[in-house]
Amino acid sequence: MPVYTRGLMTDARVGDILVQPDELAHRVRELAQEISRDYAGRDLLLIGVLKGAVFFLSDLMRHLEVDCEVDFMAVSSYGSSTDSSGIVRILKDLDAPIEGRHVLIVEDIVDSGLTLSYLFRMLTGRNPATLEVCALLTKPERREVDLPIRYVGFEIPNRFAIGYGLDHAERFRNLPYVAVLAGENP
Ligand code: IMP
Ligand code: MG
């Protein structure tokens, strides 16, 4: 097992590590067990929100023990690079209808919650049998809307996070851990 250190990415913008690779692997496995129990006997449709959730979703899905399918959506939220506005543009819609399906939205991180709240309302309108959310990370301090997040990996402090799918200007998604973006945080 390689040991990933900050030195692997010799970049001063990679700050303190918030979640180590082994903690990610362990928690993802726990979430998959919980989801497998909850959805036993039902067909599950995972909806990954591109691009950040891809890394988490593929690890999660590998540990699921229920029949499942995956589809993806890409959305862009109008707003500054670090603050979302709640107005969401769909860049890529789902390939198939979700009516009558058991749907689990898989997100990398819920910050203000505005993006997810929009997605949730939109997908509810398509009449799935059930609709739940699984987010790897949440920043409870930043929440602006009340959201039913059924499965949460980790609660993190109000810092801009990178790695394991999370980007800053499209970079750092490949870090095997979740770290703070150095220099951009209070
Ligand atoms: P929200 O609408 O404020 O909840 O923002 C959600 C989206 O903003 C997430 O799906 C991410 O794409 C992005 N985002 C929010 N916080 C972070 C962060 O700390 N690092 C990287 N991306 C983030
Ligand atoms: Mg996202």
Coordinates of N, CA and C and ligand atoms in Angstrom, one line a residue:
M1 N 0.8 -1.2 0.0 CA 0.0 0.0 0.0 C 0.9 1.3 0.0
P2 N 0.8 2.1 -1.0 CA 1.6 3.3 -1.0 C 1.0 4.2 0.1
V3 N 1.9 5.0 0.7 CA 1.5 6.0 1.6 C 1.5 7.4 0.9
Y4 N 0.3 8.0 0.9 CA 0.3 9.2 0.1 C 0.6 10.4 1.1
T5 N 1.5 11.2 0.8 CA 1.8 12.3 1.6 C 1.6 13.6 0.8
R6 N 1.7 14.7 1.4 CA 1.5 15.9 0.7 C 2.6 16.1 -0.3
G7 N 3.7 15.5 -0.1 CA 4.9 15.6 -1.0 C 4.6 15.0 -2.3
L8 N 3.6 14.1 -2.4 CA 3.3 13.5 -3.7 C 2.9 14.6 -4.7
M9 N 2.1 15.5 -4.2 CA 1.6 16.6 -5.0 C 2.5 17.8 -4.5
T10 N 3.5 18.1 -5.1 CA 4.4 19.1 -4.7 C 3.8 20.5 -5.1
D11 N 2.7 20.8 -4.4 CA 2.0 22.0 -4.8 C 1.6 22.7 -3.5
A12 N 2.0 24.0 -3.4 CA 1.8 24.7 -2.1 C 0.3 25.0 -1.9
R13 N -0.5 24.7 -2.9 CA -1.9 25.0 -2.7 C -2.6 23.8 -2.0
V14 N -1.9 22.7 -1.9 CA -2.5 21.6 -1.1 C -2.2 21.8 0.4
G15 N -3.3 22.1 1.1 CA -3.1 22.4 2.6 C -3.3 21.2 3.4
D16 N -3.8 21.4 4.6 CA -4.0 20.3 5.6 C -4.9 19.3 5.1
I17 N -4.6 18.0 5.4 CA -5.5 16.9 5.0 C -6.7 16.8 6.0
L18 N -7.9 16.8 5.4 CA -9.1 16.7 6.2 C -9.5 15.3 6.4
V19 N -9.4 14.5 5.3 CA -9.8 13.1 5.3 C -8.8 12.3 4.6
Q20 N -8.2 11.3 5.3 CA -7.1 10.5 4.8 C -7.7 9.4 3.9
P21 N -6.9 8.8 2.9 CA -7.3 7.8 2.1 C -8.0 6.6 2.8
D22 N -7.4 6.2 3.9 CA -7.9 5.0 4.6 C -9.2 5.3 5.3
E23 N -9.4 6.6 5.7 CA -10.7 7.0 6.3 C -11.8 7.0 5.2
L24 N -11.4 7.5 4.1 CA -12.4 7.5 2.9 C -12.8 6.1 2.6
A25 N -11.8 5.2 2.4 CA -12.1 3.9 2.0 C -13.0 3.2 3.1
H26 N -12.7 3.4 4.3 CA -13.5 2.8 5.4 C -14.9 3.3 5.4
R27 N -15.1 4.6 5.4 CA -16.4 5.2 5.4 C -17.3 4.9 4.2
V28 N -16.6 4.8 3.0 CA -17.4 4.5 1.8 C -17.9 3.1 1.9
R29 N -17.1 2.2 2.5 CA -17.6 0.8 2.7 C -18.8 0.8 3.7
E30 N -18.7 1.6 4.7 CA -19.8 1.6 5.7 C -21.1 2.1 5.1
L31 N -20.9 3.2 4.3 CA -22.1 3.7 3.6 C -22.7 2.7 2.7
A32 N -21.8 2.0 1.9 CA -22.3 1.0 1.0 C -23.1 -0.1 1.7
Q33 N -22.6 -0.5 2.9 CA -23.3 -1.5 3.7 C -24.7 -1.0 4.1
E34 N -24.7 0.2 4.6 CA -26.0 0.8 5.0 C -27.0 0.9 3.9
I35 N -26.5 1.3 2.7 CA -27.4 1.5 1.5 C -27.8 0.1 1.1
S36 N -26.9 -0.9 1.1 CA -27.3 -2.2 0.7 C -28.4 -2.8 1.6
R37 N -28.3 -2.5 2.9 CA -29.3 -3.0 3.8 C -30.7 -2.3 3.5
D38 N -30.6 -1.0 3.3 CA -31.8 -0.2 3.1 C -32.5 -0.5 1.8
Y39 N -31.8 -0.9 0.8 CA -32.4 -1.1 -0.5 C -32.5 -2.6 -0.9
A40 N -32.3 -3.4 0.1 CA -32.4 -4.9 -0.1 C -33.7 -5.2 -0.9
G41 N -33.6 -6.0 -1.9 CA -34.7 -6.4 -2.7 C -35.3 -5.4 -3.6
R42 N -34.7 -4.3 -3.7 CA -35.1 -3.2 -4.6 C -34.1 -2.9 -5.7
D43 N -34.5 -2.5 -6.9 CA -33.5 -2.1 -7.9 C -33.1 -0.6 -7.6
L44 N -31.9 -0.3 -7.5 CA -31.4 1.0 -7.2 C -30.8 1.7 -8.4
L45 N -31.2 3.0 -8.6 CA -30.6 3.8 -9.6 C -29.8 4.9 -8.9
L46 N -28.5 4.8 -9.1 CA -27.6 5.9 -8.6 C -27.5 7.0 -9.6
I47 N -27.6 8.2 -9.2 CA -27.4 9.4 -10.1 C -26.2 10.1 -9.6
G48 N -25.2 10.1 -10.4 CA -23.9 10.8 -10.0 C -24.0 12.2 -10.6
V49 N -23.6 13.2 -9.8 CA -23.5 14.5 -10.3 C -22.1 14.8 -10.7
L50 N -22.0 15.0 -12.0 CA -20.6 15.3 -12.6 C -20.1 16.6 -12.2
K51 N -18.8 16.8 -12.1 CA -17.8 15.7 -12.3 C -17.4 15.2 -10.9
G52 N -17.5 16.0 -9.9 CA -16.9 15.7 -8.6 C -17.3 14.4 -8.0
A53 N -18.5 13.9 -8.2 CA -19.0 12.7 -7.5 C -18.5 11.4 -8.1
V54 N -17.9 11.5 -9.3 CA -17.5 10.3 -10.0 C -16.6 9.4 -9.2
F55 N -15.7 10.0 -8.5 CA -14.7 9.2 -7.7 C -15.4 8.5 -6.6
F56 N -16.1 9.2 -5.8 CA -16.9 8.7 -4.7 C -17.9 7.6 -5.2
L57 N -18.6 7.9 -6.2 CA -19.6 7.0 -6.7 C -19.1 5.7 -7.2
S58 N -17.9 5.7 -7.9 CA -17.4 4.5 -8.4 C -16.9 3.6 -7.2
D59 N -16.3 4.2 -6.2 CA -15.9 3.5 -5.0 C -17.1 2.9 -4.3
L60 N -18.1 3.7 -4.1 CA -19.3 3.3 -3.4 C -20.0 2.1 -4.1
M61 N -20.1 2.3 -5.4 CA -20.9 1.3 -6.2 C -20.2 -0.1 -6.2
R62 N -18.9 -0.1 -6.1 CA -18.2 -1.3 -6.1 C -18.5 -2.2 -4.8
H63 N -18.9 -1.5 -3.8 CA -19.2 -2.2 -2.5 C -20.7 -2.4 -2.3
L64 N -21.6 -2.0 -3.2 CA -23.0 -2.3 -3.1 C -23.3 -3.7 -3.4
E65 N -24.3 -4.2 -2.6 CA -24.6 -5.6 -2.7 C -26.1 -5.7 -3.2
V66 N -26.6 -4.7 -3.8 CA -28.0 -4.7 -4.4 C -27.8 -4.5 -5.9
D67 N -28.9 -4.9 -6.6 CA -28.9 -4.7 -8.1 C -28.9 -3.2 -8.3
C68 N -28.0 -2.6 -9.1 CA -28.0 -1.2 -9.3 C -27.6 -0.8 -10.6
E69 N -28.0 0.4 -11.0 CA -27.6 1.0 -12.3 C -27.1 2.4 -12.0
V70 N -26.4 3.0 -12.9 CA -25.9 4.3 -12.7 C -26.2 5.2 -13.9
D71 N -26.5 6.5 -13.6 CA -26.7 7.5 -14.7 C -26.1 8.8 -14.1
F72 N -25.9 9.7 -15.0 CA -25.2 10.9 -14.6 C -25.9 12.2 -15.1
M73 N -25.7 13.2 -14.3 CA -26.2 14.5 -14.7 C -25.0 15.5 -14.5
A74 N -25.0 16.5 -15.4 CA -24.0 17.6 -15.2 C -24.8 18.9 -15.0
V75 N -24.5 19.6 -14.0 CA -25.2 20.9 -13.8 C -24.1 21.9 -13.6
S76 N -24.5 23.2 -13.9 CA -23.6 24.2 -13.5 C -24.4 25.3 -12.8
S77 N -23.8 25.7 -11.7 CA -24.6 26.7 -10.9 C -24.1 28.1 -11.2
Y78 N -25.0 29.0 -11.4 CA -24.6 30.3 -11.7 C -24.1 30.9 -10.4
G79 N -23.1 31.7 -10.5 CA -22.5 32.3 -9.2 C -21.0 32.4 -9.3
S80 N -20.4 32.8 -8.3 CA -18.9 33.0 -8.3 C -18.3 31.6 -8.2
S81 N -17.0 31.5 -8.2 CA -16.4 30.2 -8.2 C -16.6 29.5 -6.9
T82 N -16.8 30.3 -5.8 CA -16.9 29.6 -4.5 C -18.3 29.7 -3.9
D83 N -19.2 30.5 -4.5 CA -20.5 30.6 -3.9 C -21.6 30.3 -5.0
S84 N -22.5 29.4 -4.7 CA -23.5 29.1 -5.7 C -24.7 29.9 -5.5
S85 N -25.5 30.1 -6.5 CA -26.6 31.0 -6.5 C -27.9 30.3 -6.3
G86 N -28.0 29.0 -6.5 CA -29.2 28.2 -6.5 C -29.9 28.2 -7.8
I87 N -29.4 28.9 -8.8 CA -30.0 28.8 -10.1 C -29.1 27.8 -10.9
V88 N -29.6 26.8 -11.3 CA -28.8 25.7 -11.9 C -29.2 25.4 -13.3
R89 N -28.1 25.3 -14.1 CA -28.3 25.0 -15.5 C -28.0 23.6 -15.8
I90 N -28.8 22.8 -16.5 CA -28.5 21.4 -16.7 C -27.6 21.3 -18.0
L91 N -26.4 20.8 -17.8 CA -25.5 20.7 -19.0 C -25.7 19.3 -19.6
K92 N -26.0 18.3 -18.8 CA -26.2 17.0 -19.3 C -27.3 16.4 -18.5
D93 N -28.4 16.0 -19.2 CA -29.5 15.4 -18.4 C -29.3 13.9 -18.4
L94 N -30.2 13.2 -17.6 CA -30.1 11.8 -17.5 C -30.4 11.1 -18.8
D95 N -29.9 9.9 -19.0 CA -30.2 9.2 -20.2 C -31.6 8.6 -20.3
A96 N -32.1 8.3 -19.1 CA -33.4 7.5 -19.1 C -34.3 8.1 -18.0
P97 N -35.7 7.9 -18.2 CA -36.6 8.4 -17.3 C -36.4 7.7 -15.9
I98 N -36.9 8.4 -14.8 CA -36.7 7.8 -13.5 C -38.0 7.5 -12.8
E99 N -39.1 7.6 -13.6 CA -40.4 7.4 -13.0 C -40.5 6.0 -12.4
G100 N -41.0 5.9 -11.2 CA -41.2 4.6 -10.6 C -39.9 4.0 -10.1
R101 N -38.7 4.6 -10.2 CA -37.5 4.0 -9.8 C -37.1 4.4 -8.4
H102 N -36.2 3.6 -7.8 CA -35.7 4.0 -6.5 C -34.3 4.7 -6.8
V103 N -34.4 6.0 -6.6 CA -33.2 6.9 -7.0 C -32.4 7.4 -5.8
L104 N -31.1 7.3 -6.0 CA -30.2 7.8 -4.9 C -29.3 8.8 -5.6
I105 N -29.4 10.1 -5.3 CA -28.5 11.1 -5.9 C -27.2 11.0 -5.1
V106 N -26.1 10.9 -5.8 CA -24.8 10.8 -5.2 C -24.0 12.1 -5.5
E107 N -23.7 12.8 -4.4 CA -23.0 14.1 -4.5 C -21.6 14.1 -3.8
D108 N -20.7 14.9 -4.3 CA -19.4 15.0 -3.7 C -19.5 15.8 -2.4
I109 N -20.1 17.0 -2.5 CA -20.2 17.8 -1.3 C -21.4 18.7 -1.3
V110 N -22.0 18.9 -0.2 CA -23.1 19.8 -0.1 C -22.7 21.0 0.8
D111 N -22.7 22.2 0.1 CA -22.2 23.4 0.8 C -23.4 24.2 1.2
S112 N -23.8 25.2 0.4 CA -25.0 25.9 0.8 C -26.3 25.0 0.7
G113 N -26.2 24.0 -0.2 CA -27.3 23.1 -0.4 C -28.2 23.6 -1.5
L114 N -27.9 24.7 -2.1 CA -28.8 25.3 -3.2 C -28.8 24.4 -4.4
T115 N -27.6 23.9 -4.8 CA -27.6 23.1 -6.0 C -28.4 21.9 -5.8
L116 N -28.2 21.2 -4.7 CA -28.9 19.9 -4.5 C -30.4 20.2 -4.3
S117 N -30.8 21.3 -3.7 CA -32.2 21.5 -3.4 C -32.9 21.7 -4.8
Y118 N -32.2 22.3 -5.7 CA -32.8 22.5 -7.0 C -32.9 21.2 -7.7
L119 N -31.9 20.4 -7.7 CA -31.9 19.0 -8.3 C -33.0 18.2 -7.7
F120 N -33.1 18.2 -6.4 CA -34.0 17.4 -5.7 C -35.5 17.7 -6.1
R121 N -35.8 19.0 -6.2 CA -37.1 19.4 -6.7 C -37.4 19.0 -8.1
M122 N -36.3 19.2 -9.0 CA -36.5 18.8 -10.4 C -36.7 17.3 -10.5
L123 N -36.0 16.5 -9.8 CA -36.1 15.1 -10.0 C -37.4 14.6 -9.3
T124 N -37.8 15.2 -8.2 CA -39.1 14.8 -7.6 C -40.2 15.0 -8.6
G125 N -40.1 16.0 -9.5 CA -41.1 16.2 -10.5 C -41.2 15.1 -11.5
R126 N -40.2 14.3 -11.6 CA -40.2 13.2 -12.6 C -40.8 11.9 -12.0
N127 N -41.4 12.0 -10.8 CA -42.1 10.9 -10.1 C -41.3 9.6 -9.9
P128 N -40.1 9.7 -9.3 CA -39.5 8.5 -8.9 C -40.2 7.8 -7.7
A129 N -40.1 6.5 -7.5 CA -40.7 5.8 -6.4 C -40.2 6.4 -5.1
T130 N -38.9 6.5 -5.0 CA -38.2 7.1 -3.8 C -37.1 7.9 -4.3
L131 N -36.7 8.9 -3.6 CA -35.6 9.8 -3.9 C -34.8 10.2 -2.7
E132 N -33.6 9.8 -2.6 CA -32.8 10.1 -1.5 C -31.4 10.7 -1.9
V133 N -30.7 11.2 -0.9 CA -29.4 11.8 -1.3 C -28.3 11.2 -0.4
C134 N -27.1 10.9 -1.1 CA -25.9 10.4 -0.4 C -24.8 11.4 -0.8
A135 N -24.3 12.1 0.2 CA -23.2 13.1 0.0 C -22.0 12.6 0.8
L136 N -20.9 12.6 0.1 CA -19.6 12.3 0.8 C -19.3 13.3 1.9
L137 N -19.4 14.6 1.6 CA -19.0 15.6 2.5 C -20.2 16.6 2.7
T138 N -20.3 17.2 3.9 CA -21.2 18.3 4.0 C -20.5 19.4 4.9
K139 N -20.9 20.6 4.6 CA -20.4 21.7 5.5 C -21.6 22.3 6.2
P140 N -22.0 21.8 7.3 CA -23.2 22.2 8.0 C -23.2 23.7 8.2
E141 N -22.1 24.3 8.5 CA -22.0 25.8 8.8 C -22.5 26.6 7.7
R142 N -22.4 26.1 6.4 CA -22.7 26.9 5.3 C -24.1 26.7 4.8
R143 N -24.9 25.8 5.4 CA -26.2 25.4 4.8 C -27.1 26.5 4.8
E144 N -27.8 26.8 3.7 CA -28.8 27.9 3.6 C -30.2 27.3 3.4
V145 N -30.3 26.1 3.0 CA -31.6 25.5 2.9 C -31.6 24.1 3.6
D146 N -32.8 23.8 4.1 CA -33.0 22.6 4.8 C -33.1 21.4 3.8
L147 N -32.3 20.4 3.9 CA -32.3 19.3 2.9 C -32.3 18.0 3.6
P148 N -33.0 17.0 3.1 CA -33.0 15.7 3.6 C -31.8 14.9 3.1
I149 N -30.7 14.9 3.7 CA -29.6 14.1 3.2 C -29.5 12.8 4.0
R150 N -29.9 11.8 3.4 CA -30.1 10.5 4.0 C -28.7 9.9 4.5
Y151 N -27.7 10.0 3.6 CA -26.4 9.4 3.9 C -25.3 10.4 3.8
V152 N -24.6 10.6 4.8 CA -23.5 11.6 4.8 C -22.2 10.9 5.2
G153 N -21.1 11.1 4.4 CA -19.8 10.5 4.7 C -19.1 11.2 5.9
F154 N -18.9 12.5 5.7 CA -18.2 13.3 6.7 C -18.7 14.7 6.8
E155 N -18.8 15.2 8.0 CA -19.0 16.7 8.1 C -17.7 17.4 8.2
I156 N -17.5 18.4 7.4 CA -16.2 19.1 7.4 C -16.4 20.5 7.8
P157 N -15.4 21.2 8.3 CA -15.5 22.6 8.6 C -15.7 23.5 7.4
N158 N -15.9 24.7 7.6 CA -16.1 25.7 6.5 C -14.8 26.1 5.9
R159 N -14.2 25.2 5.2 CA -13.0 25.5 4.4 C -13.2 25.0 3.0
F160 N -12.5 25.5 2.0 CA -12.6 25.1 0.7 C -11.8 23.8 0.5
A161 N -12.5 22.7 0.2 CA -11.8 21.4 0.1 C -11.5 21.0 -1.3
I162 N -10.4 20.2 -1.5 CA -10.0 19.7 -2.8 C -9.6 18.2 -2.6
G163 N -9.7 17.5 -3.7 CA -9.2 16.1 -3.7 C -10.4 15.1 -3.7
Y164 N -10.1 13.9 -4.1 CA -11.0 12.8 -4.2 C -12.3 13.2 -5.0
G165 N -12.0 13.9 -6.1 CA -13.1 14.4 -6.9 C -13.4 15.9 -6.8
L166 N -13.1 16.5 -5.7 CA -13.3 17.9 -5.5 C -12.2 18.7 -6.2
D167 N -12.7 19.7 -6.9 CA -11.7 20.5 -7.7 C -11.6 22.0 -7.2
H168 N -10.5 22.6 -7.6 CA -10.5 24.0 -7.6 C -10.0 24.4 -9.0
A169 N -10.9 25.1 -9.8 CA -10.6 25.4 -11.2 C -10.2 24.1 -11.9
E170 N -10.9 23.1 -11.7 CA -10.7 21.8 -12.4 C -9.5 21.0 -12.0
R171 N -8.7 21.5 -11.1 CA -7.5 20.8 -10.7 C -7.7 20.1 -9.4
F172 N -6.8 19.2 -9.1 CA -6.7 18.5 -7.8 C -7.7 17.4 -7.6
R173 N -8.5 17.1 -8.6 CA -9.5 16.0 -8.4 C -8.8 14.6 -8.1
N174 N -7.6 14.5 -8.6 CA -6.9 13.2 -8.5 C -6.2 13.0 -7.2
L175 N -6.2 14.0 -6.2 CA -5.6 13.7 -4.9 C -6.4 12.5 -4.3
P176 N -5.7 11.6 -3.7 CA -6.3 10.4 -3.0 C -6.9 10.7 -1.7
Y177 N -6.8 12.0 -1.2 CA -7.3 12.4 0.1 C -8.1 13.7 -0.1
V178 N -8.8 14.1 0.9 CA -9.5 15.4 0.9 C -8.7 16.4 1.7
A179 N -8.3 17.5 1.1 CA -7.4 18.4 1.8 C -8.0 19.8 1.7
V180 N -7.5 20.7 2.5 CA -7.9 22.1 2.4 C -7.1 22.8 1.3
L181 N -7.8 23.7 0.5 CA -7.1 24.5 -0.4 C -6.3 25.6 0.3
A182 N -5.0 25.5 0.3 CA -4.2 26.5 1.1 C -4.3 27.9 0.5
G183 N -4.3 28.8 1.4 CA -4.3 30.2 1.0 C -5.6 30.8 0.6
E184 N -6.7 30.0 0.5 CA -8.0 30.6 0.1 C -9.0 30.5 1.2
N185 N -8.5 30.2 2.4 CA -9.4 29.9 3.5 C -9.2 30.9 4.6
P186 N -10.3 31.1 5.4 CA -10.1 32.0 6.6 C -9.1 31.5 7.6
Ligands
IMP1 P1 -23.9 24.4 -3.1 O1 -25.0 24.6 -4.1 O2 -23.4 25.6 -2.4 O3 -24.3 23.3 -2.1 O4 -22.6 23.9 -3.8 C1 -22.5 22.7 -4.3 C2 -21.4 22.5 -5.3 O5 -20.3 23.5 -5.2 C3 -20.7 21.1 -5.1 O6 -21.4 20.1 -5.8 C4 -19.3 21.4 -5.5 O7 -19.2 21.2 -6.9 C5 -19.1 22.8 -5.2 N1 -18.4 23.0 -3.9 C6 -18.9 23.5 -2.8 N2 -18.0 23.5 -1.8 C7 -16.8 23.0 -2.4 C8 -15.5 22.8 -1.8 O8 -15.2 23.0 -0.6 N3 -14.6 22.3 -2.7 C9 -14.9 22.0 -4.0 N4 -16.1 22.2 -4.6 C10 -17.1 22.7 -3.7
MG2 MG -20.8 18.8 -7.2

